[in-house]
Amino acid sequence: MKKIVLLLLALLPAQTLLACDICGCFMGITPYDNQSSFSLMHRYRIFNGYQALGQDPQFFPNGARPLLARPLNGADNDYTHSHKGDPTDFEAFRVVELRGKYFLAKRLELNAFVPYVMNTSQINGRQLNLSGLGDVTVFAGYHLLRNIETAGVQSRLIVGGGLKLPTGSFQRSSPAGRRYPTLTQPGTGTTDGFVYANYIGSYRSFGLSLNTSYRSGASNRFQESLAPGVAAFANIFYRVPLGENWQLYPSAQLFYEKTKGEMFEGRLTGEHAMNNALLGPGLDVYYKNLSLNASVQLPVYTAPTDHPASAGRLVLAVGYSLKQTKYLLR
């Protein structure tokens, strides 16, 4: 187990993903091993403040509305995607996502995420809101390591991969017929493939969760795509049992992401490149088979950018785990 932990620690700075983070699929610490489940998750990600102008990022800038966009769809007159350093500029990305996991066998799981996306871009005092079905994600994971019966020590290593499918709209346009920017659209129009590794180890009440993901995708019909990217997620947690049915898992969570941003016709445009790290607390609450997960992460490192800087993210989720005892496959 020690060798596996050291290997995954070494992988953390080397892997990468994109802003909407497939790594988010691993948020929360589950005490239920090999249990099919479903959940509803809300993610809020915010960018604002121009570093070069000495502007500090704000987690809740005026007009951002972390839970829902208002209106869900609409644009102010004269909205243009042109950054000029206005301190009120921000980009907010919200996702309400239905997630399902089903175990085909004791070591083989299938997952599907269906997102409803609500994006807001405010630039130079003008706001754009675009909402709708996002890109559906499907993937499978295999439990290479499954040591859960050992008293006091438990460890799991899951590896897998999947696809992000182009189910979301990516052709929304202004009344004048001008298409809105790609990353404000509910969908990307691209099919992206990804691979991941997820390790969870615990000794008595202390535990560590490590995740790394790598994504690469094709271009859409407009020859747009995102450069390959990686994300890494580290989570140190502590188990607090409260009676027979309740468990609390307070945690400290570190999230790192890196991508060279948007591409057009196979060439980098320099738009929306990211290299940043976020750190913050989390709390997972379990009652029998019900779960409530919450976490917030704020920036601890942001590479120089001429776009609004990463200001943090908030994740809330509620879930239910089934008492699965039989599998379709042996």
Short mmCIF file of C-alpha atoms in Angstrom, two decimals:
data_model
loop_
_atom_site.label_atom_id
_atom_site.label_comp_id
_atom_site.label_asym_id
_atom_site.label_seq_id
_atom_site.Cartn_x
_atom_site.Cartn_y
_atom_site.Cartn_z
CA MET A 1 0.00 0.00 0.00
CA LYS A 2 2.88 2.37 0.79
CA LYS A 3 4.21 2.04 -2.76
CA ILE A 4 0.78 2.81 -4.23
CA VAL A 5 0.39 5.95 -2.10
CA LEU A 6 3.84 7.20 -3.13
CA LEU A 7 3.09 6.51 -6.79
CA LEU A 8 -0.17 8.48 -6.73
CA LEU A 9 1.44 11.36 -4.85
CA ALA A 10 4.02 11.54 -7.59
CA LEU A 11 1.28 11.61 -10.24
CA LEU A 12 -0.60 14.54 -8.67
CA PRO A 13 1.36 17.42 -10.27
CA ALA A 14 1.69 15.60 -13.59
CA GLN A 15 -1.96 15.00 -14.55
CA THR A 16 -4.57 17.48 -15.90
CA LEU A 17 -8.25 18.16 -16.78
CA LEU A 18 -10.52 21.19 -17.41
CA ALA A 19 -12.58 23.72 -15.48
CA CYS A 20 -15.76 21.67 -15.28
CA ASP A 21 -13.58 18.98 -13.64
CA ILE A 22 -14.38 15.35 -14.07
CA CYS A 23 -12.51 15.15 -10.78
CA GLY A 24 -15.72 16.50 -9.30
CA CYS A 25 -17.22 13.07 -9.85
CA PHE A 26 -15.16 11.89 -6.88
CA MET A 27 -16.26 14.56 -4.43
CA GLY A 28 -17.36 13.11 -1.12
CA ILE A 29 -15.99 10.22 0.91
CA THR A 30 -18.22 7.19 0.86
CA PRO A 31 -18.21 4.60 3.66
CA TYR A 32 -20.26 2.30 1.41
CA ASP A 33 -18.02 -0.03 -0.57
CA ASN A 34 -19.49 -1.60 -3.71
CA GLN A 35 -22.91 -0.04 -3.30
CA SER A 36 -24.85 1.27 -6.27
CA SER A 37 -26.09 4.79 -5.68
CA PHE A 38 -27.61 7.94 -7.10
CA SER A 39 -27.14 11.56 -6.09
CA LEU A 40 -27.91 15.15 -6.97
CA MET A 41 -24.97 17.55 -6.97
CA HIS A 42 -24.67 21.32 -7.33
CA ARG A 43 -21.36 22.91 -8.32
CA TYR A 44 -20.57 26.63 -8.37
CA ARG A 45 -17.33 27.89 -9.92
CA ILE A 46 -16.45 31.58 -10.09
CA PHE A 47 -13.77 33.62 -11.88
CA ASN A 48 -13.25 37.37 -11.36
CA GLY A 49 -10.59 40.00 -10.70
CA TYR A 50 -7.74 40.89 -13.07
CA GLN A 51 -4.38 40.01 -11.52
CA ALA A 52 -2.37 42.42 -13.66
CA LEU A 53 -4.52 45.30 -12.38
CA GLY A 54 -4.18 44.28 -8.74
CA GLN A 55 -7.83 43.24 -8.38
CA ASP A 56 -8.57 40.65 -5.69
CA PRO A 57 -10.92 37.77 -6.60
CA GLN A 58 -14.30 37.63 -4.84
CA PHE A 59 -16.16 34.40 -4.14
CA PHE A 60 -19.60 36.03 -4.40
CA PRO A 61 -19.28 39.10 -6.67
CA ASN A 62 -22.36 41.25 -7.17
CA GLY A 63 -24.77 39.62 -9.60
CA ALA A 64 -23.16 36.16 -9.58
CA ARG A 65 -26.04 34.31 -7.80
CA PRO A 66 -24.31 31.06 -6.80
CA LEU A 67 -27.36 28.74 -6.93
CA LEU A 68 -29.33 29.77 -10.01
CA ALA A 69 -28.83 32.12 -12.94
CA ARG A 70 -31.43 34.87 -13.30
CA PRO A 71 -32.68 34.82 -15.94
CA LEU A 72 -31.73 31.32 -17.04
CA ASN A 73 -31.30 32.54 -20.60
CA GLY A 74 -30.90 36.07 -21.86
CA ALA A 75 -28.40 38.77 -22.76
CA ASP A 76 -28.16 42.47 -22.03
CA ASN A 77 -28.09 44.79 -25.01
CA ASP A 78 -24.57 45.47 -26.29
CA TYR A 79 -23.04 42.44 -24.52
CA THR A 80 -19.66 41.65 -26.08
CA HIS A 81 -17.03 39.20 -24.91
CA SER A 82 -14.19 41.73 -24.69
CA HIS A 83 -12.14 41.93 -21.47
CA LYS A 84 -11.03 45.48 -20.69
CA GLY A 85 -10.28 45.20 -16.97
CA ASP A 86 -13.65 46.21 -15.52
CA PRO A 87 -13.52 45.18 -11.81
CA THR A 88 -17.17 44.03 -11.98
CA ASP A 89 -16.40 41.41 -14.65
CA PHE A 90 -16.97 37.78 -13.68
CA GLU A 91 -17.66 34.35 -15.15
CA ALA A 92 -19.87 31.98 -13.12
CA PHE A 93 -20.37 28.31 -13.98
CA ARG A 94 -23.12 26.40 -12.16
CA VAL A 95 -24.10 22.77 -12.68
CA VAL A 96 -26.96 20.78 -11.18
CA GLU A 97 -26.10 17.19 -11.94
CA LEU A 98 -27.95 13.89 -11.56
CA ARG A 99 -25.45 11.09 -10.96
CA GLY A 100 -25.89 7.34 -10.98
CA LYS A 101 -23.52 4.47 -10.17
CA TYR A 102 -24.25 0.79 -10.72
CA PHE A 103 -22.02 -2.18 -9.91
CA LEU A 104 -22.10 -4.84 -12.61
CA ALA A 105 -19.75 -6.96 -10.51
CA LYS A 106 -18.03 -6.67 -7.15
CA ARG A 107 -15.07 -4.86 -8.78
CA LEU A 108 -16.70 -3.25 -11.83
CA GLU A 109 -18.80 -0.05 -11.66
CA LEU A 110 -20.64 1.97 -14.32
CA ASN A 111 -21.34 5.69 -13.89
CA ALA A 112 -23.45 8.28 -15.70
CA PHE A 113 -23.76 12.04 -15.03
CA VAL A 114 -26.54 14.15 -16.54
CA PRO A 115 -25.88 17.89 -15.99
CA TYR A 116 -28.08 20.95 -16.22
CA VAL A 117 -25.72 23.88 -16.87
CA MET A 118 -26.21 27.55 -15.94
CA ASN A 119 -23.42 29.84 -17.16
CA THR A 120 -23.14 33.58 -16.62
CA SER A 121 -20.63 35.97 -18.18
CA GLN A 122 -20.63 39.63 -17.07
CA ILE A 123 -18.25 41.89 -18.97
CA ASN A 124 -18.11 45.70 -18.95
CA GLY A 125 -21.41 45.88 -17.06
CA ARG A 126 -23.29 43.69 -19.55
CA GLN A 127 -24.45 40.16 -18.68
CA LEU A 128 -25.06 36.98 -20.67
CA ASN A 129 -26.90 33.93 -19.23
CA LEU A 130 -27.05 30.60 -21.07
CA SER A 131 -28.61 27.49 -19.50
CA GLY A 132 -29.71 24.04 -20.57
CA LEU A 133 -28.80 20.36 -20.74
CA GLY A 134 -25.03 19.98 -20.66
CA ASP A 135 -22.72 17.27 -21.94
CA VAL A 136 -23.54 13.84 -20.47
CA THR A 137 -20.62 11.84 -19.06
CA VAL A 138 -20.43 8.03 -18.96
CA PHE A 139 -17.52 5.98 -17.63
CA ALA A 140 -16.52 2.69 -16.04
CA GLY A 141 -14.16 1.95 -13.17
CA TYR A 142 -12.43 -1.23 -12.09
CA HIS A 143 -11.38 -1.80 -8.45
CA LEU A 144 -7.81 -3.05 -8.79
CA LEU A 145 -7.23 -2.96 -5.06
CA ARG A 146 -10.02 -3.78 -2.65
CA ASN A 147 -8.75 -4.35 0.87
CA ILE A 148 -11.77 -3.54 3.04
CA GLU A 149 -11.98 -6.45 5.43
CA THR A 150 -8.71 -5.81 7.30
CA ALA A 151 -9.35 -4.49 10.82
CA GLY A 152 -8.23 -0.88 11.18
CA VAL A 153 -6.76 -0.58 7.67
CA GLN A 154 -8.70 -0.18 4.43
CA SER A 155 -7.57 0.68 0.93
CA ARG A 156 -9.07 0.93 -2.54
CA LEU A 157 -7.56 1.68 -5.93
CA ILE A 158 -9.95 2.31 -8.82
CA VAL A 159 -8.86 2.92 -12.41
CA GLY A 160 -11.09 3.63 -15.36
CA GLY A 161 -12.10 5.82 -18.22
CA GLY A 162 -15.02 7.12 -20.21
CA LEU A 163 -16.50 9.72 -22.50
CA LYS A 164 -18.04 13.17 -22.29
CA LEU A 165 -20.69 13.21 -25.01
CA PRO A 166 -21.78 16.25 -27.08
CA THR A 167 -25.38 16.34 -25.82
CA GLY A 168 -25.49 20.01 -24.79
CA SER A 169 -26.32 22.93 -27.07
CA PHE A 170 -23.23 24.77 -28.38
CA GLN A 171 -24.74 26.97 -31.09
CA ARG A 172 -26.66 29.60 -29.08
CA SER A 173 -26.58 32.96 -30.86
CA SER A 174 -27.55 36.58 -30.30
CA PRO A 175 -30.68 38.05 -31.95
CA ALA A 176 -28.33 39.41 -34.60
CA GLY A 177 -27.17 35.88 -35.39
CA ARG A 178 -23.73 36.08 -33.79
CA ARG A 179 -22.76 32.89 -31.94
CA TYR A 180 -21.92 33.32 -28.27
CA PRO A 181 -18.46 32.29 -26.99
CA THR A 182 -17.83 28.55 -26.69
CA LEU A 183 -17.27 28.30 -22.94
CA THR A 184 -20.48 30.18 -22.13
CA GLN A 185 -22.53 27.60 -24.06
CA PRO A 186 -24.27 24.77 -22.13
CA GLY A 187 -22.40 22.23 -24.26
CA THR A 188 -19.12 22.08 -26.13
CA GLY A 189 -20.06 20.06 -29.21
CA THR A 190 -17.01 17.84 -28.66
CA THR A 191 -16.59 14.21 -27.66
CA ASP A 192 -13.89 14.00 -25.00
CA GLY A 193 -12.23 10.88 -23.64
CA PHE A 194 -10.64 10.63 -20.21
CA VAL A 195 -8.87 8.21 -17.89
CA TYR A 196 -8.56 8.38 -14.13
CA ALA A 197 -7.13 6.77 -11.01
CA ASN A 198 -8.75 7.03 -7.57
CA TYR A 199 -7.07 5.83 -4.37
CA ILE A 200 -8.69 5.83 -0.91
CA GLY A 201 -6.82 4.58 2.14
CA SER A 202 -7.61 4.78 5.83
CA TYR A 203 -6.14 3.70 9.14
CA ARG A 204 -8.65 3.61 11.95
CA SER A 205 -10.33 7.06 11.84
CA PHE A 206 -7.85 8.85 9.54
CA GLY A 207 -7.94 8.65 5.77
CA LEU A 208 -6.54 9.95 2.51
CA SER A 209 -8.19 10.17 -0.91
CA LEU A 210 -6.20 10.91 -4.08
CA ASN A 211 -7.59 11.37 -7.59
CA THR A 212 -5.92 12.13 -10.89
CA SER A 213 -7.58 12.56 -14.29
CA TYR A 214 -6.43 13.19 -17.84
CA ARG A 215 -8.72 14.40 -20.62
CA SER A 216 -8.35 14.89 -24.37
CA GLY A 217 -11.00 15.68 -26.95
CA ALA A 218 -11.80 16.17 -30.61
CA SER A 219 -13.01 19.37 -32.27
CA ASN A 220 -16.62 20.41 -32.83
CA ARG A 221 -18.14 21.46 -36.15
CA PHE A 222 -16.60 24.94 -35.73
CA GLN A 223 -13.12 23.38 -35.34
CA GLU A 224 -13.06 24.40 -31.67
CA SER A 225 -11.73 22.24 -28.84
CA LEU A 226 -9.98 22.40 -25.49
CA ALA A 227 -6.33 21.47 -25.13
CA PRO A 228 -5.65 18.25 -23.19
CA GLY A 229 -5.85 18.90 -19.48
CA VAL A 230 -5.33 17.32 -16.09
CA ALA A 231 -6.82 17.66 -12.64
CA ALA A 232 -5.72 16.30 -9.29
CA PHE A 233 -7.66 16.11 -6.05
CA ALA A 234 -6.28 15.33 -2.58
CA ASN A 235 -8.48 14.87 0.48
CA ILE A 236 -7.40 14.25 4.08
CA PHE A 237 -10.34 13.22 6.26
CA TYR A 238 -11.25 12.03 9.75
CA ARG A 239 -14.16 9.76 10.68
CA VAL A 240 -16.38 10.78 13.60
CA PRO A 241 -18.99 8.11 14.47
CA LEU A 242 -22.10 9.45 16.19
CA GLY A 243 -24.17 6.57 17.48
CA GLU A 244 -25.22 3.60 15.41
CA ASN A 245 -26.45 5.35 12.26
CA TRP A 246 -24.64 8.69 12.01
CA GLN A 247 -21.13 9.37 10.72
CA LEU A 248 -19.30 12.66 10.11
CA TYR A 249 -16.25 13.09 7.87
CA PRO A 250 -14.60 16.54 8.20
CA SER A 251 -11.81 17.01 5.68
CA ALA A 252 -9.22 19.30 4.10
CA GLN A 253 -9.34 19.28 0.29
CA LEU A 254 -6.82 20.41 -2.33
CA PHE A 255 -7.80 20.74 -6.00
CA TYR A 256 -5.32 21.40 -8.82
CA GLU A 257 -6.06 21.91 -12.52
CA LYS A 258 -4.05 22.75 -15.60
CA THR A 259 -4.97 23.23 -19.26
CA LYS A 260 -3.56 25.38 -22.06
CA GLY A 261 -7.08 26.51 -22.89
CA GLU A 262 -9.04 26.81 -26.10
CA MET A 263 -7.92 25.62 -29.51
CA PHE A 264 -9.09 26.61 -32.99
CA GLU A 265 -8.28 24.47 -36.02
CA GLY A 266 -5.76 22.56 -33.92
CA ARG A 267 -3.87 25.63 -32.69
CA LEU A 268 -3.89 27.22 -29.24
CA THR A 269 -5.66 30.58 -29.05
CA GLY A 270 -4.36 31.61 -25.61
CA GLU A 271 -7.93 31.91 -24.33
CA HIS A 272 -8.89 30.46 -20.93
CA ALA A 273 -5.58 28.78 -20.13
CA MET A 274 -5.54 27.73 -16.48
CA ASN A 275 -2.98 26.63 -13.94
CA ASN A 276 -4.26 26.99 -10.40
CA ALA A 277 -4.73 25.31 -7.05
CA LEU A 278 -7.64 25.60 -4.60
CA LEU A 279 -7.75 24.60 -0.93
CA GLY A 280 -10.55 24.44 1.61
CA PRO A 281 -12.65 22.46 4.10
CA GLY A 282 -15.24 19.79 3.45
CA LEU A 283 -17.85 17.95 5.50
CA ASP A 284 -19.61 14.70 4.61
CA VAL A 285 -22.56 13.57 6.73
CA TYR A 286 -24.00 10.05 6.54
CA TYR A 287 -27.22 8.77 8.07
CA LYS A 288 -27.80 5.12 7.31
CA ASN A 289 -27.75 5.09 3.47
CA LEU A 290 -28.33 8.82 3.03
CA SER A 291 -25.45 11.25 2.50
CA LEU A 292 -24.91 15.01 2.47
CA ASN A 293 -21.66 16.37 1.06
CA ALA A 294 -20.40 19.96 1.18
CA SER A 295 -17.06 21.58 0.38
CA VAL A 296 -15.62 24.96 -0.49
CA GLN A 297 -12.19 25.66 -1.98
CA LEU A 298 -10.49 29.02 -2.38
CA PRO A 299 -7.40 29.88 -4.46
CA VAL A 300 -3.93 29.34 -3.02
CA TYR A 301 -2.12 29.61 -6.37
CA THR A 302 -3.13 31.14 -9.69
CA ALA A 303 -0.78 31.44 -12.65
CA PRO A 304 -0.78 34.85 -14.40
CA THR A 305 -3.72 35.35 -16.77
CA ASP A 306 -5.30 38.27 -18.63
CA HIS A 307 -8.77 36.83 -17.93
CA PRO A 308 -10.75 36.96 -14.66
CA ALA A 309 -8.84 34.82 -12.16
CA SER A 310 -10.05 31.70 -10.39
CA ALA A 311 -11.89 32.78 -7.22
CA GLY A 312 -13.03 29.41 -5.86
CA ARG A 313 -15.72 26.77 -6.04
CA LEU A 314 -18.54 25.39 -3.90
CA VAL A 315 -19.95 21.84 -4.04
CA LEU A 316 -23.17 20.57 -2.43
CA ALA A 317 -24.62 17.08 -2.89
CA VAL A 318 -27.23 14.73 -1.49
CA GLY A 319 -27.19 11.01 -2.23
CA TYR A 320 -28.60 7.58 -1.47
CA SER A 321 -26.72 4.27 -1.51
CA LEU A 322 -28.52 1.03 -2.26
CA LYS A 323 -27.99 -2.14 -0.27
CA GLN A 324 -26.71 -4.11 -3.23
CA THR A 325 -25.99 -7.81 -2.54
CA LYS A 326 -26.25 -9.30 -6.04
CA TYR A 327 -24.46 -8.47 -9.30
CA LEU A 328 -25.19 -9.12 -12.97
CA LEU A 329 -21.65 -10.42 -13.48
CA ARG A 330 -19.60 -12.69 -11.25
#
